Amino acid sequence: MSPPLLTVEHLDVVYDGTITALSDVSLTVGEGQVVAVLGSNGAGKTSLLRAVSRALDSYGGSVTGGTVRFAGEDLAGLDTAAVVRRGLVQVPEGRRVFRDLTVAENLRAGGYTVRDAAARAEARDRVFDLFPILAERRDQPGGLLSGGQQQMLAMGRALMVSPRLLLLDEPSLGLAPLLVDQIGEIVTEINRQGTAVLLIEQNAVMGLRVADAASVLEIGRVTASGPAAELAASDEVQERYLGVAVPVVATEVVGSEPAIPTAEPPQRLRVEGLTVRFGGITALSEVSFTVEPGTVHALIGPNGAGKSTLVNVLGGAYRATEGAVHYGDAELTALPAHRVAGLGVARTFQNISLALEDTVEDNLLVGRHRLMRAGVLSGAFRSPRARREEREHRETVAGIAELLGIGALLRTPVHTLAYGDRKRVEMGRALAARPSLLLLDEPVAGMTHGESQEMAETIRQVRRDLGLSIVLVEHDMPFVMGLAEQVTVLDFGKKIAEGTPAAVQRDPEVLRAYLGAAAA
Amino acid sequence: MKHLPRASALSAAAVTLLALAACSTTAPSAEGGGGSDDVATGNGVTDSEITIGMLTDLSGPFAAGAAVQVTETQAYWDQVNADGGVCGRDVTVDVQDHGYDPQRAVTLYRSMAPDVIALQQVLGGPTSSAVLPLAEQDDVYVGGVGWAGSALAYPNNQLPGASNAVQAANAVDYMLDELGVAEGSSIGVVYFAGDYGGDSLAGAEHAAEERGVEIVAQEITSQTTDLSAQASALAQADVAGVVLAAAPTQFASLAGVLSSQGADVPIIGMNPTFNPSLLTTPAADALLANAYSITSISPYANTDAPGVQAANDLYAEADPDGAVGWEVPLAYVQAELLKQALDGACESGDLTPEGVVAALGESSSVDTEGLLPDGLDYSNAGQSPTTTVFISKVSADADAGLELLDQVSGPSAESFSYGG
Amino acid sequence: MSYLLEQVLNGLSYGLVLSLIAAGFAIVFTSTGVLNFAHGSVVLLGAYLVAVLHPTIGFWPAVLVGMAGSAVTGVLINAVLVRNLADRKPDTAAILMLGVDIVLLTELTRRIGNQVLTLGAPWGASVVRFGDVSLPTGRVLAAGVTVVAFAGLWYLFSRTDLGVGMRAAAADGPTASLMGIRLSRTAATGWALAGVLAAVAGVFLTSFPAPGVAPTVALSAFAAIPAWVLGGFDSVPGAVVGGLVIGLTSALVTGYEAELEPFLGTGFGEVAPYVVMIVVLLVRPSGLLGSKEAVRV
């Protein structure tokens, strides 16, 4: 038997000389195999791919131990271009198509190392066979393609060198379930045509479905590996990555008094006939719903459904073109953003926006800004009143950190925190303002199933202890189902369904438009 | 200024010493070597030595021409020292490089001022504008700052010949009197933004009013190396002649383009606008046909003037391979002017910075053996020391490319006055 | 009418020369993210080499050497200085380039001295006449060569692997390198191209109607900066449009200074390009043809 196509043995990777990303990682990819590497954010999956494609240098990383062999040859000392010429090519995370280059030019750049015109033409024909839409849109700039088409282009671009091994970094990230299925089929098809694939996935369902074998990577180490079917059946993987072991429990409606009451009790949020247009594009069209005080209300929908637009209107960042939003008696849509905060509405952001160099405590104190009474002058002279007030703020912030499970991290700079903890800090900053309505924009984006279950628990606790209303924007369906009392489903800027999670889950409209083939 | 062999120079120095000793009414001290006498001394003067400063540009845009001037200046003072020095003392030149940076020029001036009696030169417009007011406060002589009228406001400054405005007024006069430009026609003035160009424009405008011609002004900067648009505009305005207050690059471009457009009109460049290397450019023919140069100082090729001959000989000996040009006589005459001021201060027994400035202010008829027009009058503060300029024709035969035609002092140059 | 036409043709042909320089700025910027403030002295270097070498090896071979010399200088600046910069920040590189410019310019100034070196261009001071409009032959030639140069650039960037690779590398370096595109090579190509364009521009900037090579040529190269900025930092077509706009503006403002003087005063021709640049940037902050986020971080 010939040696495996790719052999990674005892690989150690370090960034900036000090930060260990991988230690003692071994895996193999055989000729014609699809191998998946699963793991949460920060597990070192991307570092593994960069080590194999010899692209670590430009990110300040280096291989400090172990070997990577491709078709028997040690890749140490080669640069990326040399590796590509040997038939090993990586598709980067986030697709990264060249937006200003046309589809045809993107493919041409992909085939940069192929000097033989005939081989290149053949490769391009194969790409067009695989992705007819690319042939159709060959003269359009890559940036105009939809997310799924960009993923196809990114894969097609890599296929231009007719690789023996294709490295795929999170091909399903940020795509709607329907598209994820399609990408999975394409991977299978690419493999069927003779290309081995090393696939990195957060979406373990997708990864395990297309792979022959898989490894689980956690904090830079391989914690499990074996045939995909075997792994899929293991309890640990099921619980942490597939969400199978945890039954979906609807939250009981809270009747108890909150442990730490908010400054003001939550009010009813009424969204009426809300329409938002940007230029000629209608992002939201006549959306209406009501959030009852003290409940968790979820807004779900595929990418581009208008969820973030809605949150931005509620937070005061965007203006409504038509319609109105009332919070209690106040008309929220008539107020500027800073006045919206004054009503007791706080939000988090989809992409974490924290001051990375500052400590957790300082970041949380930023959220108290609205409530600080002492003026600049007395603050500067550290009057007794200012000092007393500051102490109170620090106590409140500490209490919130405790509630979110980050109490021990108060003095830690944010940039050293893990992803999940950063998300908690961001939520803490919003909570520090003691809002009565909290807007959470994709709080579990980029988290594994296990992590998102922990986050769900945190959100439950926050609602229970602080007694506020929560509007939750999410596209992770199981997450929402276990958490919200009411769900509003958006698609293409319109409300297509509303009701309890159970009711929405059965709605045929929702199944067709949102959940895709996997759920049907 | 004769050029003396070393031996006779030494004996001349000895004679001077003896004469000084003999004439002295007070008993001379026994110190050897230097002239010890009854003159008052100040900054930069010891019993045996006089130090003068020179702030020049050895690393900036004017480094090449500045180097020629430094060489010639050194050679001049070496010769003076060989001939016995000034007031019985050797003259030392402290040369510093300001790199055309006003900030640096000011710093250098500050550190130099306590140790020099006068400044031989502060080269460059912005640098001298920065130093002149400081030197005026300190009552320190400054020479060699060019010909801009703005420098005349400083009584401590000695202008080497006619100011830019006087040159430009003379240019207009010369066109009407000698080059057949008729009254009522238009004359173009192409000038650099700044003191030099502005002063020239003022002179030309004054002359235009006196002589009944129109001025068509075009402002440019030193970055403008292609004067096509300006030339077209001048041709369109049908000018009968052009006065140029810019640099050699602009002179050649303007002459070339005007000629290519069929505008066969005289072009008169101000002081530093001509450079012999222009005669190797494609504009050479046009320059030879139509270009003139007005200078405050005699052109290099005017060897009939004994001063120019002396200057050229001195330079040829100091640097046989050096580039020749108008800097040679200029450096020589600037040193000569300072020497006369130092001599004057010595004679009045006040060899101090103030004494040198006073001597300058009292000199109402300075001659420089043909290097500058005779009879320079520095006693009328704020006005050009002369109204006479040298007019030359660009010529392939003359050394350094300029053949002297005449010394002129036109009617509007004579009627021009600053602040009036 | 023929006067207007003459000024327009003058402005356009001068603008094309400016656009060669502006394109060099843009190419270096897109291929390495560097604001190359040493470009002016590279222009001067190209012209200087031609001026010095033409008496011995002839004009056309001297032009080839000048192009090669400028190209190699650009490649060396990139290889020795830019790539070894500890922090790869654009502002640090820009300041470094200012330093390079000072060093190069000082040395060239020292060598040129106060001379005006003739370029020895065979077209001399001749002019071409179209009816009653005349244009210097050098300008007509410049326009022709520039058009050919830009056609060549267009072909390179849209029809060859190298050019498409360069655009890919400019758009997203790390991703391009995953495709096997060597960034060091695309960067070197960019600097070399800019050097060649600079030398060509230098030849036309210093031949008739300009008299020859003097240090101020490096400054006149800076007249291309408004063209580059208003075209949009990262766009070669933008550089062409920018050059034409700036050339035309300064020619017309200068040519009609007499008529414009009551409103604008004298000397506005020198300022006009910057005024146009500022007005354009107020209306379109990313320039005429620049991409929205021109500054790479």
PDB file of C-alpha atoms in Angstrom, chain B residues 188-381:
ATOM      1  CA  GLY B 188       5.521  89.942 -21.004  1.00  0.00           C
ATOM      2  CA  VAL B 189       6.900  89.418 -17.512  1.00  0.00           C
ATOM      3  CA  VAL B 190       7.349  85.802 -16.432  1.00  0.00           C
ATOM      4  CA  TYR B 191       8.366  85.678 -12.799  1.00  0.00           C
ATOM      5  CA  PHE B 192       8.807  83.362  -9.832  1.00  0.00           C
ATOM      6  CA  ALA B 193       6.404  83.849  -6.977  1.00  0.00           C
ATOM      7  CA  GLY B 194       8.379  85.409  -4.120  1.00  0.00           C
ATOM      8  CA  ASP B 195      10.723  88.325  -3.350  1.00  0.00           C
ATOM      9  CA  TYR B 196      12.893  87.966  -6.429  1.00  0.00           C
ATOM     10  CA  GLY B 197      10.083  87.721  -8.952  1.00  0.00           C
ATOM     11  CA  GLY B 198       7.842  90.166  -7.127  1.00  0.00           C
ATOM     12  CA  ASP B 199      10.539  92.843  -7.002  1.00  0.00           C
ATOM     13  CA  SER B 200      11.298  92.351 -10.692  1.00  0.00           C
ATOM     14  CA  LEU B 201       7.628  92.654 -11.589  1.00  0.00           C
ATOM     15  CA  ALA B 202       7.384  95.898  -9.601  1.00  0.00           C
ATOM     16  CA  GLY B 203      10.321  97.378 -11.531  1.00  0.00           C
ATOM     17  CA  ALA B 204       8.906  96.313 -14.881  1.00  0.00           C
ATOM     18  CA  GLU B 205       5.489  97.738 -14.030  1.00  0.00           C
ATOM     19  CA  HIS B 206       7.049 101.030 -13.012  1.00  0.00           C
ATOM     20  CA  ALA B 207       8.966 101.206 -16.295  1.00  0.00           C
ATOM     21  CA  ALA B 208       5.885 100.248 -18.296  1.00  0.00           C
ATOM     22  CA  GLU B 209       4.008 103.153 -16.814  1.00  0.00           C
ATOM     23  CA  GLU B 210       6.882 105.541 -17.502  1.00  0.00           C
ATOM     24  CA  ARG B 211       7.367 104.352 -21.044  1.00  0.00           C
ATOM     25  CA  GLY B 212       3.805 103.719 -22.127  1.00  0.00           C
ATOM     26  CA  VAL B 213       3.783  99.958 -22.636  1.00  0.00           C
ATOM     27  CA  GLU B 214       1.485  97.205 -21.320  1.00  0.00           C
ATOM     28  CA  ILE B 215       2.684  94.441 -18.996  1.00  0.00           C
ATOM     29  CA  VAL B 216       1.388  90.883 -19.468  1.00  0.00           C
ATOM     30  CA  ALA B 217       2.366  89.093 -16.238  1.00  0.00           C
ATOM     31  CA  GLN B 218       2.694  85.309 -15.830  1.00  0.00           C
ATOM     32  CA  GLU B 219       3.518  83.950 -12.388  1.00  0.00           C
ATOM     33  CA  ILE B 220       5.248  80.572 -12.169  1.00  0.00           C
ATOM     34  CA  THR B 221       7.221  78.544  -9.635  1.00  0.00           C
ATOM     35  CA  SER B 222      10.528  76.754  -9.920  1.00  0.00           C
ATOM     36  CA  GLN B 223       8.549  73.554 -10.563  1.00  0.00           C
ATOM     37  CA  THR B 224       7.346  74.948 -13.869  1.00  0.00           C
ATOM     38  CA  THR B 225       9.915  73.570 -16.283  1.00  0.00           C
ATOM     39  CA  ASP B 226       7.716  73.556 -19.353  1.00  0.00           C
ATOM     40  CA  LEU B 227       6.508  77.031 -20.272  1.00  0.00           C
ATOM     41  CA  SER B 228       4.371  76.039 -23.254  1.00  0.00           C
ATOM     42  CA  ALA B 229       1.155  77.380 -21.778  1.00  0.00           C
ATOM     43  CA  GLN B 230       2.792  80.621 -20.667  1.00  0.00           C
ATOM     44  CA  ALA B 231       4.495  81.069 -24.030  1.00  0.00           C
ATOM     45  CA  SER B 232       1.240  80.497 -25.896  1.00  0.00           C
ATOM     46  CA  ALA B 233      -0.502  83.036 -23.726  1.00  0.00           C
ATOM     47  CA  LEU B 234       2.270  85.572 -24.340  1.00  0.00           C
ATOM     48  CA  ALA B 235       2.201  84.916 -28.078  1.00  0.00           C
ATOM     49  CA  GLN B 236      -1.564  85.248 -28.010  1.00  0.00           C
ATOM     50  CA  ALA B 237      -1.199  88.632 -26.277  1.00  0.00           C
ATOM     51  CA  ASP B 238       1.241  89.527 -29.056  1.00  0.00           C
ATOM     52  CA  VAL B 239       4.018  90.686 -26.750  1.00  0.00           C
ATOM     53  CA  ALA B 240       6.970  92.498 -28.297  1.00  0.00           C
ATOM     54  CA  GLY B 241       9.441  91.276 -25.686  1.00  0.00           C
ATOM     55  CA  VAL B 242       9.631  89.269 -22.485  1.00  0.00           C
ATOM     56  CA  VAL B 243      11.318  89.957 -19.147  1.00  0.00           C
ATOM     57  CA  LEU B 244      12.104  86.778 -17.258  1.00  0.00           C
ATOM     58  CA  ALA B 245      12.731  86.674 -13.522  1.00  0.00           C
ATOM     59  CA  ALA B 246      13.145  82.941 -13.036  1.00  0.00           C
ATOM     60  CA  ALA B 247      15.929  80.338 -13.395  1.00  0.00           C
ATOM     61  CA  PRO B 248      17.936  78.882 -16.316  1.00  0.00           C
ATOM     62  CA  THR B 249      15.484  76.017 -16.944  1.00  0.00           C
ATOM     63  CA  GLN B 250      12.654  78.483 -17.489  1.00  0.00           C
ATOM     64  CA  PHE B 251      14.847  80.734 -19.657  1.00  0.00           C
ATOM     65  CA  ALA B 252      15.591  77.908 -22.068  1.00  0.00           C
ATOM     66  CA  SER B 253      12.070  76.555 -22.130  1.00  0.00           C
ATOM     67  CA  LEU B 254      10.509  79.967 -22.733  1.00  0.00           C
ATOM     68  CA  ALA B 255      12.979  80.904 -25.482  1.00  0.00           C
ATOM     69  CA  GLY B 256      12.558  77.520 -27.179  1.00  0.00           C
ATOM     70  CA  VAL B 257       8.774  77.484 -27.098  1.00  0.00           C
ATOM     71  CA  LEU B 258       8.387  81.112 -28.164  1.00  0.00           C
ATOM     72  CA  SER B 259      10.676  80.510 -31.106  1.00  0.00           C
ATOM     73  CA  SER B 260       8.852  77.299 -32.073  1.00  0.00           C
ATOM     74  CA  GLN B 261       5.629  79.282 -32.090  1.00  0.00           C
ATOM     75  CA  GLY B 262       7.178  81.800 -34.396  1.00  0.00           C
ATOM     76  CA  ALA B 263       7.294  84.572 -31.796  1.00  0.00           C
ATOM     77  CA  ASP B 264      10.612  86.184 -32.694  1.00  0.00           C
ATOM     78  CA  VAL B 265      10.867  88.595 -29.753  1.00  0.00           C
ATOM     79  CA  PRO B 266      13.719  89.534 -27.411  1.00  0.00           C
ATOM     80  CA  ILE B 267      13.794  87.847 -24.017  1.00  0.00           C
ATOM     81  CA  ILE B 268      15.767  89.482 -21.243  1.00  0.00           C
ATOM     82  CA  GLY B 269      16.621  87.365 -18.241  1.00  0.00           C
ATOM     83  CA  MET B 270      17.404  88.785 -14.809  1.00  0.00           C
ATOM     84  CA  ASN B 271      20.559  88.092 -12.791  1.00  0.00           C
ATOM     85  CA  PRO B 272      20.770  84.319 -12.287  1.00  0.00           C
ATOM     86  CA  THR B 273      18.680  83.235 -15.269  1.00  0.00           C
ATOM     87  CA  PHE B 274      21.482  82.262 -17.573  1.00  0.00           C
ATOM     88  CA  ASN B 275      23.753  79.291 -17.350  1.00  0.00           C
ATOM     89  CA  PRO B 276      26.314  78.315 -20.024  1.00  0.00           C
ATOM     90  CA  SER B 277      25.044  74.712 -20.082  1.00  0.00           C
ATOM     91  CA  LEU B 278      21.816  75.993 -21.673  1.00  0.00           C
ATOM     92  CA  LEU B 279      23.742  76.273 -24.921  1.00  0.00           C
ATOM     93  CA  THR B 280      23.870  72.472 -25.149  1.00  0.00           C
ATOM     94  CA  THR B 281      20.080  72.135 -24.952  1.00  0.00           C
ATOM     95  CA  PRO B 282      17.671  72.101 -27.910  1.00  0.00           C
ATOM     96  CA  ALA B 283      16.823  75.705 -27.018  1.00  0.00           C
ATOM     97  CA  ALA B 284      20.359  76.884 -27.873  1.00  0.00           C
ATOM     98  CA  ASP B 285      19.429  78.341 -31.255  1.00  0.00           C
ATOM     99  CA  ALA B 286      16.498  80.233 -29.862  1.00  0.00           C
ATOM    100  CA  LEU B 287      18.639  81.590 -27.034  1.00  0.00           C
ATOM    101  CA  LEU B 288      21.388  82.691 -29.385  1.00  0.00           C
ATOM    102  CA  ALA B 289      18.860  84.460 -31.558  1.00  0.00           C
ATOM    103  CA  ASN B 290      16.775  86.299 -28.983  1.00  0.00           C
ATOM    104  CA  ALA B 291      18.100  86.040 -25.471  1.00  0.00           C
ATOM    105  CA  TYR B 292      19.739  88.782 -23.436  1.00  0.00           C
ATOM    106  CA  SER B 293      20.822  88.894 -19.850  1.00  0.00           C
ATOM    107  CA  ILE B 294      20.742  91.837 -17.500  1.00  0.00           C
ATOM    108  CA  THR B 295      23.039  91.498 -14.534  1.00  0.00           C
ATOM    109  CA  SER B 296      24.019  93.692 -11.631  1.00  0.00           C
ATOM    110  CA  ILE B 297      27.480  92.296 -11.943  1.00  0.00           C
ATOM    111  CA  SER B 298      29.813  92.172 -14.897  1.00  0.00           C
ATOM    112  CA  PRO B 299      29.595  88.936 -16.901  1.00  0.00           C
ATOM    113  CA  TYR B 300      32.435  86.455 -16.687  1.00  0.00           C
ATOM    114  CA  ALA B 301      33.649  87.186 -20.207  1.00  0.00           C
ATOM    115  CA  ASN B 302      34.132  90.939 -19.634  1.00  0.00           C
ATOM    116  CA  THR B 303      37.873  90.623 -19.137  1.00  0.00           C
ATOM    117  CA  ASP B 304      38.431  94.205 -20.206  1.00  0.00           C
ATOM    118  CA  ALA B 305      37.514  95.073 -16.671  1.00  0.00           C
ATOM    119  CA  PRO B 306      40.574  94.514 -14.489  1.00  0.00           C
ATOM    120  CA  GLY B 307      38.449  93.323 -11.609  1.00  0.00           C
ATOM    121  CA  VAL B 308      36.861  90.575 -13.679  1.00  0.00           C
ATOM    122  CA  GLN B 309      40.244  89.516 -15.006  1.00  0.00           C
ATOM    123  CA  ALA B 310      41.585  89.312 -11.475  1.00  0.00           C
ATOM    124  CA  ALA B 311      38.588  87.365 -10.295  1.00  0.00           C
ATOM    125  CA  ASN B 312      38.827  84.875 -13.151  1.00  0.00           C
ATOM    126  CA  ASP B 313      42.569  84.391 -12.744  1.00  0.00           C
ATOM    127  CA  LEU B 314      42.204  83.808  -9.061  1.00  0.00           C
ATOM    128  CA  TYR B 315      39.542  81.194  -9.649  1.00  0.00           C
ATOM    129  CA  ALA B 316      41.482  79.478 -12.424  1.00  0.00           C
ATOM    130  CA  GLU B 317      44.388  79.086 -10.040  1.00  0.00           C
ATOM    131  CA  ALA B 318      42.270  77.976  -7.078  1.00  0.00           C
ATOM    132  CA  ASP B 319      40.318  75.385  -9.025  1.00  0.00           C
ATOM    133  CA  PRO B 320      41.608  74.850 -12.576  1.00  0.00           C
ATOM    134  CA  ASP B 321      38.826  72.338 -13.363  1.00  0.00           C
ATOM    135  CA  GLY B 322      36.004  74.254 -11.686  1.00  0.00           C
ATOM    136  CA  ALA B 323      32.834  75.271 -13.461  1.00  0.00           C
ATOM    137  CA  VAL B 324      33.023  78.873 -14.621  1.00  0.00           C
ATOM    138  CA  GLY B 325      30.092  81.245 -14.538  1.00  0.00           C
ATOM    139  CA  TRP B 326      28.697  84.385 -13.020  1.00  0.00           C
ATOM    140  CA  GLU B 327      29.381  83.077  -9.489  1.00  0.00           C
ATOM    141  CA  VAL B 328      33.110  83.741  -9.955  1.00  0.00           C
ATOM    142  CA  PRO B 329      33.008  87.530 -10.296  1.00  0.00           C
ATOM    143  CA  LEU B 330      30.122  87.670  -7.853  1.00  0.00           C
ATOM    144  CA  ALA B 331      31.973  85.919  -5.037  1.00  0.00           C
ATOM    145  CA  TYR B 332      35.029  88.020  -5.729  1.00  0.00           C
ATOM    146  CA  VAL B 333      33.199  91.321  -5.631  1.00  0.00           C
ATOM    147  CA  GLN B 334      31.222  90.407  -2.541  1.00  0.00           C
ATOM    148  CA  ALA B 335      34.490  89.738  -0.766  1.00  0.00           C
ATOM    149  CA  GLU B 336      35.874  92.975  -2.173  1.00  0.00           C
ATOM    150  CA  LEU B 337      32.886  94.934  -0.866  1.00  0.00           C
ATOM    151  CA  LEU B 338      33.321  93.443   2.582  1.00  0.00           C
ATOM    152  CA  LYS B 339      37.030  94.188   2.481  1.00  0.00           C
ATOM    153  CA  GLN B 340      36.336  97.826   1.716  1.00  0.00           C
ATOM    154  CA  ALA B 341      33.897  97.985   4.608  1.00  0.00           C
ATOM    155  CA  LEU B 342      36.448  96.382   6.926  1.00  0.00           C
ATOM    156  CA  ASP B 343      39.104  98.811   5.714  1.00  0.00           C
ATOM    157  CA  GLY B 344      36.712 101.677   6.377  1.00  0.00           C
ATOM    158  CA  ALA B 345      36.042 100.417   9.892  1.00  0.00           C
ATOM    159  CA  CYS B 346      39.767 100.074  10.472  1.00  0.00           C
ATOM    160  CA  GLU B 347      40.412 103.591   9.292  1.00  0.00           C
ATOM    161  CA  SER B 348      37.822 105.043  11.609  1.00  0.00           C
ATOM    162  CA  GLY B 349      39.367 103.041  14.422  1.00  0.00           C
ATOM    163  CA  ASP B 350      36.283 100.945  15.123  1.00  0.00           C
ATOM    164  CA  LEU B 351      36.949  97.371  14.040  1.00  0.00           C
ATOM    165  CA  THR B 352      33.725  96.028  15.530  1.00  0.00           C
ATOM    166  CA  PRO B 353      30.531  94.667  13.897  1.00  0.00           C
ATOM    167  CA  GLU B 354      28.907  98.066  14.497  1.00  0.00           C
ATOM    168  CA  GLY B 355      31.933  99.785  13.021  1.00  0.00           C
ATOM    169  CA  VAL B 356      31.654  97.716   9.833  1.00  0.00           C
ATOM    170  CA  VAL B 357      27.966  98.544   9.425  1.00  0.00           C
ATOM    171  CA  ALA B 358      28.752 102.210  10.028  1.00  0.00           C
ATOM    172  CA  ALA B 359      31.526 102.122   7.430  1.00  0.00           C
ATOM    173  CA  LEU B 360      29.060 100.564   4.974  1.00  0.00           C
ATOM    174  CA  GLY B 361      26.519 103.330   5.606  1.00  0.00           C
ATOM    175  CA  GLU B 362      29.140 106.006   4.995  1.00  0.00           C
ATOM    176  CA  SER B 363      30.416 104.617   1.701  1.00  0.00           C
ATOM    177  CA  SER B 364      28.791 106.726  -0.969  1.00  0.00           C
ATOM    178  CA  SER B 365      31.052 106.014  -3.913  1.00  0.00           C
ATOM    179  CA  VAL B 366      32.432 102.505  -4.037  1.00  0.00           C
ATOM    180  CA  ASP B 367      34.434 101.349  -7.044  1.00  0.00           C
ATOM    181  CA  THR B 368      35.248  97.713  -7.781  1.00  0.00           C
ATOM    182  CA  GLU B 369      37.460  97.880 -10.849  1.00  0.00           C
ATOM    183  CA  GLY B 370      34.644  97.156 -13.264  1.00  0.00           C
ATOM    184  CA  LEU B 371      33.104  94.204 -11.433  1.00  0.00           C
ATOM    185  CA  LEU B 372      30.140  96.320 -10.450  1.00  0.00           C
ATOM    186  CA  PRO B 373      29.179  99.673 -11.898  1.00  0.00           C
ATOM    187  CA  ASP B 374      31.361 102.419 -10.442  1.00  0.00           C
ATOM    188  CA  GLY B 375      30.138 104.840  -7.824  1.00  0.00           C
ATOM    189  CA  LEU B 376      27.965 102.515  -5.739  1.00  0.00           C
ATOM    190  CA  ASP B 377      26.171 104.563  -3.116  1.00  0.00           C
ATOM    191  CA  TYR B 378      25.307 102.752   0.115  1.00  0.00           C
ATOM    192  CA  SER B 379      24.570 105.914   2.055  1.00  0.00           C
ATOM    193  CA  ASN B 380      21.000 106.198   0.817  1.00  0.00           C
ATOM    194  CA  ALA B 381      19.422 103.442   2.924  1.00  0.00           C
TER     195      ALA B 381
END
